[in-house]
Amino acid sequence: MAGIDEIDKKLLIELRKNGRATLTELSKKLGLSVASIKNRVSKLERLGAIKGYSTLVEPTFLDEYLQALIELELLVEDPRTDLVLHEIGKLDNVLGIYKKTGEFQILIRANFKNMDELKEFLNLLSRRYLRKNLRRWRVTIVLEVLKDGGISLSKETQRKNNR
């Protein structure tokens, strides 16, 4: 990518692993001064390489015990679909929306308190947002998240970190 070098790429990898890493920690890992790291982070933000910062939250603290991957098959390519997907993305429980290849064109990743809330969400999709353009959906329930947002969440890793 134009405007970034190998050191910038290493910095991005470190930030993807731990977005809360301090400039001092990053400078030690990469062997650069704190000022150099600060300048590089600012540059990467300006270029759009760093899109933002967020916190990976344990869903059960929000009473969300169910994560679903919802695939949508649309009837036709509609120019308004992007606007509709943007509106769906504003819903608090929606974690991600992806356009993809294959039989189903859209993938939504969302958390729910229970099956009833998931059913309500599916009804909302079919009756409000995609009323005329939804052919069908396919829902997969996530049993366990092993890695999310670049962070390993396996029980073994958690046990090691808690020692």
Coordinates of N, CA and C in Angstrom, one line a residue:
M1 N 0.8 -1.2 0.0 CA 0.0 0.0 0.0 C 0.9 1.2 0.0
A2 N 0.5 2.2 -0.8 CA 1.3 3.4 -0.9 C 1.3 4.2 0.4
G3 N 2.4 4.7 0.8 CA 2.5 5.6 1.9 C 2.9 4.9 3.2
I4 N 3.0 3.5 3.2 CA 3.4 2.8 4.4 C 4.5 1.9 4.1
D5 N 5.4 1.7 5.1 CA 6.5 0.8 4.9 C 6.4 -0.5 5.8
E6 N 7.4 -1.3 5.8 CA 7.4 -2.5 6.6 C 7.2 -2.3 8.1
I7 N 7.8 -1.2 8.6 CA 7.7 -0.9 10.0 C 6.3 -0.5 10.3
D8 N 5.6 0.3 9.4 CA 4.2 0.6 9.6 C 3.4 -0.7 9.7
K9 N 3.7 -1.6 8.8 CA 2.9 -2.9 8.8 C 3.1 -3.6 10.1
K10 N 4.3 -3.7 10.6 CA 4.5 -4.3 11.9 C 3.8 -3.6 13.0
L11 N 3.7 -2.3 13.0 CA 3.0 -1.5 13.9 C 1.5 -1.8 13.9
L12 N 1.0 -1.9 12.7 CA -0.4 -2.2 12.5 C -0.7 -3.6 13.1
I13 N 0.2 -4.6 12.8 CA 0.0 -5.9 13.4 C -0.1 -5.9 14.9
E14 N 0.8 -5.1 15.5 CA 0.9 -5.0 17.0 C -0.4 -4.3 17.5
L15 N -0.9 -3.3 16.8 CA -2.1 -2.6 17.2 C -3.3 -3.5 17.1
R16 N -3.3 -4.3 16.0 CA -4.4 -5.3 15.8 C -4.5 -6.3 17.0
K17 N -3.3 -6.7 17.5 CA -3.3 -7.6 18.6 C -3.7 -6.9 19.9
N18 N -3.3 -5.7 20.1 CA -3.6 -5.0 21.3 C -3.8 -3.5 21.0
G19 N -5.0 -3.1 20.8 CA -5.3 -1.7 20.5 C -5.0 -0.7 21.6
R20 N -4.8 -1.3 22.8 CA -4.5 -0.5 24.0 C -3.1 -0.4 24.4
A21 N -2.2 -1.0 23.5 CA -0.8 -0.9 23.8 C -0.3 0.5 23.8
T22 N 0.5 0.8 24.8 CA 1.0 2.2 24.9 C 2.1 2.5 23.9
L23 N 2.3 3.8 23.7 CA 3.4 4.1 22.8 C 4.7 3.6 23.2
T24 N 4.9 3.6 24.5 CA 6.2 3.1 25.1 C 6.3 1.6 24.8
E25 N 5.2 0.8 25.0 CA 5.3 -0.6 24.7 C 5.6 -0.9 23.3
L26 N 4.9 -0.1 22.4 CA 5.1 -0.3 21.0 C 6.5 0.1 20.6
S27 N 7.1 1.1 21.2 CA 8.4 1.6 20.8 C 9.4 0.5 21.2
K28 N 9.2 -0.2 22.4 CA 10.1 -1.3 22.8 C 10.0 -2.4 21.8
K29 N 8.8 -2.8 21.4 CA 8.6 -4.0 20.5 C 9.2 -3.7 19.2
L30 N 9.1 -2.5 18.7 CA 9.6 -2.2 17.3 C 11.0 -1.5 17.3
G31 N 11.5 -1.2 18.5 CA 12.9 -0.6 18.5 C 12.9 0.8 18.0
L32 N 11.9 1.5 18.2 CA 11.8 2.9 17.7 C 11.5 3.8 18.9
S33 N 11.8 5.1 18.7 CA 11.5 6.1 19.8 C 9.9 6.2 19.9
V34 N 9.5 6.7 21.1 CA 8.1 6.9 21.4 C 7.6 8.0 20.4
A35 N 8.4 9.0 20.1 CA 8.0 10.1 19.2 C 7.8 9.5 17.8
S36 N 8.6 8.6 17.4 CA 8.5 8.0 16.1 C 7.2 7.2 16.0
I37 N 6.9 6.4 17.0 CA 5.7 5.6 17.1 C 4.5 6.5 17.0
K38 N 4.5 7.6 17.8 CA 3.4 8.5 17.8 C 3.2 9.1 16.4
N39 N 4.2 9.5 15.7 CA 4.1 10.1 14.4 C 3.6 9.0 13.4
R40 N 4.0 7.8 13.5 CA 3.6 6.7 12.6 C 2.1 6.4 12.9
V41 N 1.7 6.4 14.1 CA 0.3 6.1 14.4 C -0.6 7.2 13.8
S42 N -0.2 8.5 14.0 CA -0.9 9.6 13.5 C -1.0 9.5 11.9
K43 N 0.1 9.2 11.3 CA 0.1 9.0 9.9 C -0.9 7.9 9.4
L44 N -0.8 6.8 10.1 CA -1.7 5.6 9.8 C -3.2 6.0 10.0
E45 N -3.5 6.8 11.0 CA -4.9 7.2 11.2 C -5.3 8.1 10.0
R46 N -4.4 9.1 9.6 CA -4.7 10.0 8.5 C -4.9 9.2 7.2
L47 N -4.1 8.2 7.0 CA -4.2 7.4 5.7 C -5.4 6.5 5.7
G48 N -6.1 6.3 6.9 CA -7.2 5.4 6.9 C -6.8 4.0 7.2
A49 N -5.5 3.7 7.5 CA -5.1 2.3 7.8 C -5.6 1.9 9.1
I50 N -5.7 2.9 10.1 CA -6.3 2.7 11.3 C -7.7 3.3 11.2
K51 N -8.8 2.5 11.2 CA -10.1 2.9 11.0 C -10.8 3.4 12.3
G52 N -10.3 3.0 13.4 CA -10.9 3.4 14.7 C -10.4 2.5 15.8
Y53 N -11.0 2.7 16.9 CA -10.6 2.0 18.1 C -11.9 1.5 18.8
S54 N -11.9 0.2 19.2 CA -13.1 -0.3 19.9 C -12.7 -1.3 21.0
T55 N -13.6 -1.7 21.8 CA -13.4 -2.6 22.9 C -14.1 -3.9 22.6
L56 N -13.5 -5.0 22.8 CA -14.1 -6.3 22.7 C -14.8 -6.6 24.0
V57 N -16.1 -6.6 24.0 CA -16.9 -6.8 25.2 C -17.4 -8.2 25.3
E58 N -17.3 -8.8 26.5 CA -17.9 -10.1 26.8 C -19.4 -10.0 26.7
P59 N -20.1 -10.6 25.7 CA -21.5 -10.4 25.5 C -22.4 -10.7 26.7
T60 N -22.0 -11.7 27.6 CA -22.9 -12.0 28.7 C -23.0 -10.9 29.7
F61 N -22.1 -9.9 29.7 CA -22.2 -8.8 30.6 C -23.3 -7.8 30.1
L62 N -23.8 -8.0 28.9 CA -24.9 -7.3 28.3 C -26.1 -8.1 28.2
D63 N -26.1 -9.3 28.9 CA -27.2 -10.3 28.9 C -27.4 -10.8 27.5
E64 N -26.4 -10.9 26.7 CA -26.5 -11.5 25.3 C -25.8 -12.8 25.4
Y65 N -26.6 -13.9 25.3 CA -26.1 -15.2 25.4 C -26.1 -16.0 24.1
L66 N -26.5 -15.4 23.0 CA -26.6 -16.1 21.8 C -26.0 -15.2 20.7
Q67 N -25.1 -15.8 19.9 CA -24.5 -15.1 18.8 C -24.9 -15.9 17.5
A68 N -25.4 -15.1 16.5 CA -25.9 -15.7 15.3 C -25.2 -15.1 14.1
L69 N -25.0 -16.0 13.1 CA -24.5 -15.6 11.8 C -25.7 -15.7 10.9
I70 N -26.1 -14.6 10.3 CA -27.4 -14.6 9.5 C -27.0 -14.3 8.1
E71 N -27.2 -15.3 7.2 CA -26.9 -15.1 5.8 C -28.2 -14.7 5.1
L72 N -28.1 -13.8 4.2 CA -29.3 -13.3 3.4 C -29.1 -13.5 2.0
E73 N -30.1 -14.1 1.3 CA -30.1 -14.2 -0.1 C -31.1 -13.2 -0.7
L74 N -30.7 -12.3 -1.5 CA -31.5 -11.3 -2.0 C -32.1 -11.7 -3.4
L75 N -33.2 -11.1 -3.7 CA -33.9 -11.4 -5.0 C -33.1 -10.7 -6.1
V76 N -32.8 -9.5 -6.0 CA -32.2 -8.7 -7.0 C -31.1 -7.8 -6.4
E77 N -30.2 -7.3 -7.3 CA -29.3 -6.2 -6.8 C -30.1 -4.9 -6.9
D78 N -30.2 -4.3 -5.7 CA -31.0 -3.1 -5.6 C -30.0 -2.0 -5.1
P79 N -30.0 -0.9 -5.8 CA -29.1 0.2 -5.3 C -29.4 0.7 -3.9
R80 N -30.6 0.5 -3.4 CA -30.9 0.9 -2.1 C -30.5 -0.1 -1.0
T81 N -30.0 -1.2 -1.4 CA -29.6 -2.2 -0.4 C -28.5 -1.7 0.5
D82 N -27.5 -1.0 0.0 CA -26.5 -0.4 0.8 C -27.0 0.5 1.9
L83 N -28.0 1.3 1.6 CA -28.6 2.2 2.6 C -29.4 1.4 3.6
V84 N -30.0 0.3 3.2 CA -30.8 -0.6 4.1 C -29.8 -1.3 5.1
L85 N -28.7 -1.8 4.5 CA -27.7 -2.4 5.3 C -27.0 -1.5 6.3
H86 N -26.8 -0.2 5.9 CA -26.3 0.8 6.8 C -27.2 1.0 8.0
E87 N -28.5 1.0 7.7 CA -29.5 1.2 8.8 C -29.5 0.0 9.7
I88 N -29.4 -1.2 9.2 CA -29.4 -2.4 10.0 C -28.1 -2.4 10.9
G89 N -27.0 -1.9 10.3 CA -25.8 -1.8 11.1 C -25.8 -0.8 12.3
K90 N -26.8 0.0 12.3 CA -27.0 1.0 13.4 C -27.6 0.3 14.7
L91 N -28.2 -0.9 14.5 CA -28.8 -1.6 15.6 C -27.8 -2.1 16.6
D92 N -28.0 -1.9 17.8 CA -27.0 -2.1 18.9 C -26.4 -3.5 18.9
N93 N -27.3 -4.5 18.6 CA -26.8 -5.9 18.7 C -26.1 -6.4 17.4
V94 N -26.0 -5.6 16.4 CA -25.3 -6.0 15.2 C -23.8 -5.7 15.3
L95 N -23.0 -6.8 15.2 CA -21.6 -6.6 15.3 C -20.9 -6.4 14.0
G96 N -21.4 -6.9 12.9 CA -20.8 -6.8 11.6 C -21.8 -7.2 10.5
I97 N -21.6 -6.5 9.4 CA -22.3 -6.8 8.2 C -21.3 -6.9 7.0
Y98 N -21.4 -8.0 6.3 CA -20.4 -8.3 5.2 C -21.1 -8.7 3.9
K99 N -20.7 -8.1 2.9 CA -21.1 -8.5 1.5 C -20.1 -9.6 1.1
K100 N -20.7 -10.7 0.6 CA -19.8 -11.9 0.3 C -20.2 -12.5 -1.0
T101 N -19.4 -13.5 -1.4 CA -19.7 -14.3 -2.6 C -20.5 -15.5 -2.2
G102 N -21.1 -16.2 -3.2 CA -21.8 -17.4 -2.9 C -23.3 -17.2 -3.0
E103 N -24.0 -18.3 -2.6 CA -25.4 -18.4 -2.7 C -26.1 -17.2 -1.9
F104 N -25.6 -16.9 -0.8 CA -26.1 -15.8 0.1 C -25.1 -14.6 -0.1
Q105 N -25.7 -13.4 -0.3 CA -24.8 -12.3 -0.6 C -24.4 -11.5 0.6
I106 N -25.2 -11.6 1.7 CA -25.0 -10.8 2.9 C -24.8 -11.7 4.1
L107 N -23.9 -11.3 5.0 CA -23.7 -12.0 6.3 C -23.8 -11.0 7.4
I108 N -24.6 -11.2 8.3 CA -24.8 -10.4 9.5 C -24.4 -11.2 10.7
R109 N -23.5 -10.6 11.5 CA -23.1 -11.2 12.8 C -23.7 -10.3 13.9
A110 N -24.5 -11.0 14.8 CA -25.2 -10.2 15.8 C -25.4 -11.1 17.1
N111 N -25.5 -10.4 18.2 CA -25.8 -11.0 19.5 C -27.2 -10.8 19.9
F112 N -27.7 -11.8 20.7 CA -29.1 -11.7 21.1 C -29.2 -12.2 22.6
K113 N -30.2 -11.8 23.3 CA -30.4 -12.3 24.7 C -30.9 -13.7 24.7
N114 N -31.7 -14.0 23.7 CA -32.3 -15.4 23.6 C -32.9 -15.6 22.2
M115 N -33.5 -16.8 22.0 CA -34.1 -17.2 20.7 C -35.2 -16.2 20.3
D116 N -36.0 -15.8 21.3 CA -37.1 -14.9 21.0 C -36.6 -13.6 20.4
E117 N -35.6 -13.1 20.9 CA -35.0 -11.8 20.4 C -34.4 -12.1 19.0
L118 N -33.8 -13.2 18.7 CA -33.4 -13.6 17.4 C -34.6 -13.6 16.4
K119 N -35.6 -14.3 16.8 CA -36.8 -14.3 16.0 C -37.4 -13.0 15.6
E120 N -37.4 -12.1 16.6 CA -37.9 -10.7 16.4 C -37.0 -10.0 15.4
F121 N -35.7 -10.2 15.5 CA -34.7 -9.6 14.6 C -35.0 -10.1 13.2
L122 N -35.2 -11.4 13.0 CA -35.5 -12.0 11.7 C -36.8 -11.4 11.1
N123 N -37.8 -11.3 11.9 CA -39.0 -10.7 11.5 C -38.8 -9.2 11.1
L124 N -38.0 -8.5 11.8 CA -37.7 -7.1 11.5 C -37.0 -7.0 10.1
L125 N -36.1 -7.9 9.9 CA -35.4 -7.9 8.6 C -36.4 -8.2 7.5
S126 N -37.2 -9.2 7.6 CA -38.1 -9.6 6.5 C -39.3 -8.6 6.3
R127 N -39.8 -8.0 7.4 CA -41.0 -7.2 7.3 C -40.7 -5.7 7.1
R128 N -39.5 -5.3 7.7 CA -39.3 -3.8 7.6 C -38.1 -3.5 6.7
Y129 N -37.0 -4.1 6.8 CA -35.8 -3.7 6.1 C -35.7 -4.2 4.7
L130 N -36.0 -5.5 4.5 CA -35.8 -6.2 3.2 C -37.1 -6.8 2.7
R131 N -38.2 -6.1 3.0 CA -39.5 -6.7 2.8 C -39.7 -7.2 1.4
K132 N -39.3 -6.5 0.4 CA -39.5 -6.9 -1.0 C -38.3 -7.5 -1.7
N133 N -37.2 -7.6 -1.0 CA -35.9 -8.1 -1.7 C -35.3 -9.3 -1.0
L134 N -35.9 -9.8 0.0 CA -35.3 -11.0 0.7 C -35.9 -12.3 0.2
R135 N -35.1 -13.1 -0.4 CA -35.5 -14.4 -0.9 C -35.6 -15.4 0.3
R136 N -34.5 -15.5 1.0 CA -34.5 -16.4 2.2 C -33.3 -16.0 3.1
W137 N -33.3 -16.6 4.2 CA -32.1 -16.4 5.1 C -31.7 -17.8 5.6
R138 N -30.5 -17.9 6.1 CA -30.0 -19.1 6.8 C -29.2 -18.6 8.1
V139 N -29.6 -19.2 9.2 CA -29.1 -18.8 10.5 C -28.2 -19.9 11.0
T140 N -27.0 -19.5 11.5 CA -26.1 -20.4 12.2 C -25.9 -19.8 13.6
I141 N -26.0 -20.7 14.6 CA -25.7 -20.3 16.0 C -24.3 -20.6 16.3
V142 N -23.6 -19.6 16.9 CA -22.2 -19.8 17.3 C -22.2 -20.5 18.6
L143 N -21.4 -21.6 18.7 CA -21.3 -22.4 20.0 C -20.2 -21.8 20.9
E144 N -19.1 -21.4 20.3 CA -18.0 -20.9 21.1 C -17.2 -20.0 20.2
V145 N -16.8 -18.9 20.7 CA -15.9 -18.0 19.9 C -14.4 -18.3 20.4
L146 N -13.6 -18.7 19.4 CA -12.2 -19.0 19.8 C -11.3 -17.8 19.6
K147 N -11.6 -16.9 18.6 CA -10.8 -15.8 18.3 C -11.7 -14.7 17.8
D148 N -11.5 -13.5 18.3 CA -12.4 -12.4 17.8 C -11.6 -11.1 17.9
G149 N -11.7 -10.3 16.9 CA -11.0 -9.0 16.9 C -9.5 -9.2 17.0
G150 N -8.9 -10.3 16.5 CA -7.5 -10.5 16.7 C -7.1 -11.0 18.0
I151 N -8.0 -11.3 18.9 CA -7.7 -11.8 20.2 C -8.2 -13.2 20.4
S152 N -7.3 -14.1 20.8 CA -7.6 -15.5 21.1 C -8.4 -15.6 22.3
L153 N -9.6 -16.2 22.2 CA -10.5 -16.3 23.3 C -10.7 -17.7 23.8
S154 N -9.8 -18.7 23.4 CA -10.0 -20.0 23.9 C -9.9 -20.1 25.4
K155 N -10.5 -21.1 26.0 CA -10.5 -21.3 27.4 C -9.1 -21.6 27.9
E156 N -8.3 -22.3 27.1 CA -6.9 -22.6 27.5 C -6.1 -21.3 27.6
T157 N -6.3 -20.4 26.6 CA -5.6 -19.1 26.7 C -6.0 -18.3 27.8
Q158 N -7.3 -18.3 28.1 CA -7.9 -17.5 29.3 C -7.3 -18.0 30.6
R159 N -7.2 -19.4 30.7 CA -6.6 -19.9 31.9 C -5.1 -19.5 32.1
K160 N -4.4 -19.5 31.0 CA -3.0 -19.1 31.1 C -2.9 -17.6 31.5
N161 N -3.8 -16.8 30.9 CA -3.7 -15.3 31.2 C -4.1 -15.0 32.7
N162 N -4.9 -15.9 33.3 CA -5.4 -15.6 34.6 C -4.5 -16.2 35.7
R163 N -3.3 -16.8 35.3 CA -2.4 -17.3 36.3 C -1.5 -16.2 36.9

